[in-house]
Amino acid sequence: MEHTPVTQEYLIDLYRSLIIKRDELKNNVEENEKKYYQMFRNLYKEYYGLMIECIFLKKRLAYCQRCNNLHIKIYKEEIDSYIDAVKEDYMHQLEILRNHKQRIKKSLNTDGMKQAKRIFKRIIKRIDKEHPLWERSIDSYRYNDLKELMNIEALVDYETHSTRHNIDIIYLMIRINSIKEEIDFYVNQPPYSPQEKEKSLKKEILKYRSYRNDLNKQYHSFTKVMHAC
């Protein structure tokens, strides 16, 4: 039985359709998260509050353990100053993430930067500022997200019914597999009902409360041997 050869046009159409499917799934997941946050705001606040509290307790413990291992006296004021500095840095990093839409600038080599610039220029020549992909293109270029720029260009091609003839088939297959992996990730997200989400959050909160108690007990053992400055 002969196999029909896979054409470039077929792969391009598949690639574009997968990007659209990925975006739809991603948007659904993000919308659900926003909806659940509004519904269970207090639970989320407690959950994230406990998470952060545990992070700083672990920092305190690590500081004490280092001093203990080096046979250095533990001073409460020094620990407090250290944790204050850690908190300040931590909150600063959170603020950066919040201001930059939780995206981190990717590292690209010189060739990657040039390729991103070429793709970005091709995109903005073909769409205007009112286009829904405009801001997404700007952000992707700003954060050196070469893969996302490629995806956006494929969507622009789809909208304008154009096909670039210099696209390598192997490259297309690699991108298709990458998009499929992203789709699998979103498809495999557990489909929580509101009741299940609430139950899941409460379960995580109980776990963090227990973890916090364990950390507090460990830290308390060090407070007995702490010195005042």
Tab-separated table of C-alpha atoms in Angstrom:
chain	number	residue	atom	x	y	z
A	1	MET	CA	0.000	0.000	0.000
A	2	GLU	CA	1.467	3.329	-1.066
A	3	HIS	CA	1.586	6.247	1.337
A	4	THR	CA	0.522	9.677	0.163
A	5	PRO	CA	3.552	11.984	0.450
A	6	VAL	CA	3.284	14.717	3.062
A	7	THR	CA	3.346	18.058	1.303
A	8	GLN	CA	4.520	21.398	2.570
A	9	GLU	CA	1.009	22.800	2.162
A	10	TYR	CA	-0.441	20.033	4.324
A	11	LEU	CA	2.110	20.649	7.086
A	12	ILE	CA	1.545	24.404	6.973
A	13	ASP	CA	-2.219	23.956	7.300
A	14	LEU	CA	-1.716	21.485	10.148
A	15	TYR	CA	0.719	23.827	11.887
A	16	ARG	CA	-1.686	26.761	11.701
A	17	SER	CA	-4.664	24.731	12.867
A	18	LEU	CA	-2.677	23.412	15.833
A	19	ILE	CA	-1.635	26.928	16.844
A	20	ILE	CA	-5.272	28.011	16.813
A	21	LYS	CA	-6.258	24.970	18.873
A	22	ARG	CA	-3.402	25.605	21.340
A	23	ASP	CA	-4.468	29.226	21.780
A	24	GLU	CA	-8.089	28.257	22.378
A	25	LEU	CA	-7.123	25.694	25.017
A	26	LYS	CA	-4.699	28.100	26.675
A	27	ASN	CA	-7.317	30.845	26.806
A	28	ASN	CA	-9.868	28.453	28.295
A	29	VAL	CA	-7.454	27.383	31.035
A	30	GLU	CA	-6.553	30.996	31.835
A	31	GLU	CA	-10.194	32.082	31.874
A	32	ASN	CA	-11.080	29.229	34.217
A	33	GLU	CA	-8.245	30.212	36.547
A	34	LYS	CA	-9.477	33.812	36.594
A	35	LYS	CA	-13.027	32.639	37.256
A	36	TYR	CA	-11.960	30.376	40.103
A	37	TYR	CA	-9.809	33.110	41.611
A	38	GLN	CA	-12.836	35.397	41.737
A	39	MET	CA	-14.957	32.633	43.257
A	40	PHE	CA	-12.407	31.523	45.858
A	41	ARG	CA	-10.397	34.684	46.403
A	42	ASN	CA	-9.984	34.129	50.153
A	43	LEU	CA	-8.834	30.544	49.694
A	44	TYR	CA	-6.293	31.617	47.091
A	45	LYS	CA	-5.012	34.367	49.396
A	46	GLU	CA	-4.539	31.905	52.236
A	47	TYR	CA	-2.925	29.367	49.904
A	48	TYR	CA	-0.383	31.817	48.498
A	49	GLY	CA	0.145	33.384	51.920
A	50	LEU	CA	1.028	30.003	53.411
A	51	MET	CA	3.294	29.239	50.478
A	52	ILE	CA	5.258	32.466	50.978
A	53	GLU	CA	5.362	31.989	54.743
A	54	CYS	CA	6.892	28.542	54.252
A	55	ILE	CA	9.474	29.932	51.837
A	56	PHE	CA	10.720	32.424	54.428
A	57	LEU	CA	10.630	29.868	57.234
A	58	LYS	CA	12.836	27.616	55.112
A	59	LYS	CA	15.206	30.550	54.612
A	60	ARG	CA	15.373	31.063	58.381
A	61	LEU	CA	16.064	27.378	58.919
A	62	ALA	CA	18.763	27.296	56.259
A	63	TYR	CA	20.466	30.305	57.880
A	64	CYS	CA	20.389	28.641	61.295
A	65	GLN	CA	21.641	25.347	59.935
A	66	ARG	CA	24.568	27.058	58.184
A	67	CYS	CA	25.539	28.782	61.421
A	68	ASN	CA	25.187	25.522	63.299
A	69	ASN	CA	27.334	23.611	60.802
A	70	LEU	CA	30.045	26.274	61.003
A	71	HIS	CA	29.784	26.452	64.811
A	72	ILE	CA	28.825	30.126	64.626
A	73	LYS	CA	26.593	31.737	67.229
A	74	ILE	CA	23.067	32.439	66.005
A	75	TYR	CA	21.854	35.985	66.626
A	76	LYS	CA	18.140	36.688	66.297
A	77	GLU	CA	18.642	40.270	65.095
A	78	GLU	CA	20.990	39.102	62.339
A	79	ILE	CA	18.473	36.506	61.167
A	80	ASP	CA	15.713	39.120	61.137
A	81	SER	CA	17.888	41.500	59.109
A	82	TYR	CA	18.773	38.717	56.686
A	83	ILE	CA	15.120	37.719	56.225
A	84	ASP	CA	14.110	41.368	55.727
A	85	ALA	CA	16.645	41.601	52.900
A	86	VAL	CA	15.441	38.308	51.412
A	87	LYS	CA	11.818	39.479	51.576
A	88	GLU	CA	12.663	42.779	49.924
A	89	ASP	CA	14.419	41.006	47.064
A	90	TYR	CA	11.622	38.447	46.774
A	91	MET	CA	8.901	41.096	46.608
A	92	HIS	CA	10.957	43.058	44.094
A	93	GLN	CA	11.157	40.002	41.834
A	94	LEU	CA	7.405	39.444	42.182
A	95	GLU	CA	6.768	43.047	41.202
A	96	ILE	CA	8.950	42.652	38.116
A	97	LEU	CA	7.009	39.555	37.089
A	98	ARG	CA	3.699	41.327	37.684
A	99	ASN	CA	4.720	44.378	35.681
A	100	HIS	CA	5.996	42.258	32.821
A	101	LYS	CA	2.908	40.062	32.621
A	102	GLN	CA	4.744	37.166	34.227
A	103	ARG	CA	7.014	36.774	31.212
A	104	ILE	CA	10.752	36.442	31.442
A	105	LYS	CA	12.972	37.657	28.638
A	106	LYS	CA	14.464	34.715	26.791
A	107	SER	CA	18.115	34.436	25.846
A	108	LEU	CA	18.829	34.304	22.126
A	109	ASN	CA	22.132	34.099	20.310
A	110	THR	CA	22.999	36.590	17.569
A	111	ASP	CA	21.391	34.506	14.818
A	112	GLY	CA	18.266	34.031	16.899
A	113	MET	CA	18.002	37.769	17.532
A	114	LYS	CA	18.349	38.489	13.822
A	115	GLN	CA	15.727	35.884	12.957
A	116	ALA	CA	13.315	37.268	15.550
A	117	LYS	CA	13.800	40.766	14.157
A	118	ARG	CA	13.158	39.614	10.577
A	119	ILE	CA	9.983	37.769	11.560
A	120	PHE	CA	8.764	40.688	13.660
A	121	LYS	CA	9.276	43.108	10.766
A	122	ARG	CA	7.385	40.820	8.398
A	123	ILE	CA	4.494	40.598	10.851
A	124	ILE	CA	4.058	44.307	11.563
A	125	LYS	CA	4.211	45.136	7.859
A	126	ARG	CA	1.121	43.004	7.323
A	127	ILE	CA	-1.073	43.924	10.300
A	128	ASP	CA	-2.042	47.218	11.917
A	129	LYS	CA	-2.227	48.323	15.548
A	130	GLU	CA	-5.893	47.388	15.769
A	131	HIS	CA	-5.182	43.769	14.897
A	132	PRO	CA	-5.580	41.314	17.820
A	133	LEU	CA	-2.108	39.918	17.128
A	134	TRP	CA	-0.382	43.314	17.262
A	135	GLU	CA	0.231	43.487	21.023
A	136	ARG	CA	1.083	39.806	21.126
A	137	SER	CA	3.716	40.393	18.444
A	138	ILE	CA	5.171	43.378	20.301
A	139	ASP	CA	5.392	41.412	23.558
A	140	SER	CA	6.893	38.352	21.890
A	141	TYR	CA	9.575	40.458	20.236
A	142	ARG	CA	10.230	42.391	23.449
A	143	TYR	CA	10.785	39.151	25.353
A	144	ASN	CA	12.800	37.446	22.595
A	145	ASP	CA	10.157	34.744	22.208
A	146	LEU	CA	11.260	33.464	18.816
A	147	LYS	CA	8.964	30.432	18.829
A	148	GLU	CA	5.909	32.545	19.539
A	149	LEU	CA	6.876	34.998	16.790
A	150	MET	CA	7.001	32.042	14.400
A	151	ASN	CA	3.563	30.964	15.569
A	152	ILE	CA	2.163	34.468	15.131
A	153	GLU	CA	3.578	34.714	11.630
A	154	ALA	CA	1.905	31.421	10.755
A	155	LEU	CA	-1.418	32.850	11.967
A	156	VAL	CA	-0.882	36.007	9.924
A	157	ASP	CA	-0.107	33.846	6.895
A	158	TYR	CA	-3.332	31.966	7.531
A	159	GLU	CA	-5.386	35.150	7.719
A	160	THR	CA	-3.858	36.631	4.590
A	161	HIS	CA	-3.999	33.313	2.702
A	162	SER	CA	-0.303	33.508	1.942
A	163	THR	CA	2.313	30.785	1.933
A	164	ARG	CA	6.026	31.374	2.124
A	165	HIS	CA	7.773	28.880	-0.133
A	166	ASN	CA	11.094	28.778	1.683
A	167	ILE	CA	9.805	26.980	4.777
A	168	ASP	CA	11.767	23.837	5.561
A	169	ILE	CA	9.626	20.707	6.028
A	170	ILE	CA	11.807	19.393	8.863
A	171	TYR	CA	11.442	22.734	10.650
A	172	LEU	CA	7.667	22.525	10.216
A	173	MET	CA	7.549	19.034	11.692
A	174	ILE	CA	9.619	20.138	14.698
A	175	ARG	CA	7.290	23.084	15.305
A	176	ILE	CA	4.222	20.864	14.890
A	177	ASN	CA	5.534	18.431	17.504
A	178	SER	CA	6.298	21.325	19.841
A	179	ILE	CA	2.772	22.729	19.501
A	180	LYS	CA	1.314	19.246	20.012
A	181	GLU	CA	3.208	18.987	23.310
A	182	GLU	CA	1.724	22.300	24.428
A	183	ILE	CA	-1.740	21.098	23.434
A	184	ASP	CA	-1.246	17.888	25.421
A	185	PHE	CA	-0.277	19.962	28.445
A	186	TYR	CA	-3.493	21.993	28.314
A	187	VAL	CA	-5.672	18.998	27.449
A	188	ASN	CA	-4.297	17.109	30.452
A	189	GLN	CA	-5.146	19.902	32.874
A	190	PRO	CA	-7.702	18.428	35.288
A	191	PRO	CA	-11.208	19.661	34.392
A	192	TYR	CA	-12.201	20.958	37.812
A	193	SER	CA	-15.776	21.798	38.641
A	194	PRO	CA	-16.124	24.709	41.105
A	195	GLN	CA	-16.728	22.212	43.911
A	196	GLU	CA	-13.662	20.185	42.955
A	197	LYS	CA	-11.524	23.315	42.704
A	198	GLU	CA	-12.627	24.440	46.145
A	199	LYS	CA	-11.889	20.995	47.551
A	200	SER	CA	-8.468	20.942	45.872
A	201	LEU	CA	-7.556	24.370	47.264
A	202	LYS	CA	-8.629	23.403	50.774
A	203	LYS	CA	-6.562	20.225	50.528
A	204	GLU	CA	-3.479	22.209	49.474
A	205	ILE	CA	-4.067	24.687	52.296
A	206	LEU	CA	-4.166	21.861	54.845
A	207	LYS	CA	-0.906	20.479	53.440
A	208	TYR	CA	0.796	23.869	53.722
A	209	ARG	CA	-0.529	24.414	57.246
A	210	SER	CA	0.956	21.091	58.283
A	211	TYR	CA	4.220	21.912	56.508
A	212	ARG	CA	4.352	25.327	58.204
A	213	ASN	CA	3.858	23.683	61.602
A	214	ASP	CA	6.731	21.285	60.930
A	215	LEU	CA	8.995	24.149	59.876
A	216	ASN	CA	8.021	26.175	62.942
A	217	LYS	CA	8.917	23.259	65.210
A	218	GLN	CA	12.321	22.937	63.568
A	219	TYR	CA	12.931	26.670	63.806
A	220	HIS	CA	11.804	26.746	67.435
A	221	SER	CA	14.589	24.308	68.326
A	222	PHE	CA	17.094	26.918	67.112
A	223	THR	CA	15.432	29.805	68.966
A	224	LYS	CA	16.380	28.110	72.242
A	225	VAL	CA	20.075	28.650	71.507
A	226	MET	CA	19.847	32.080	69.877
A	227	HIS	CA	21.752	35.037	71.243
A	228	ALA	CA	20.750	38.660	71.478
A	229	CYS	CA	23.075	41.161	69.810
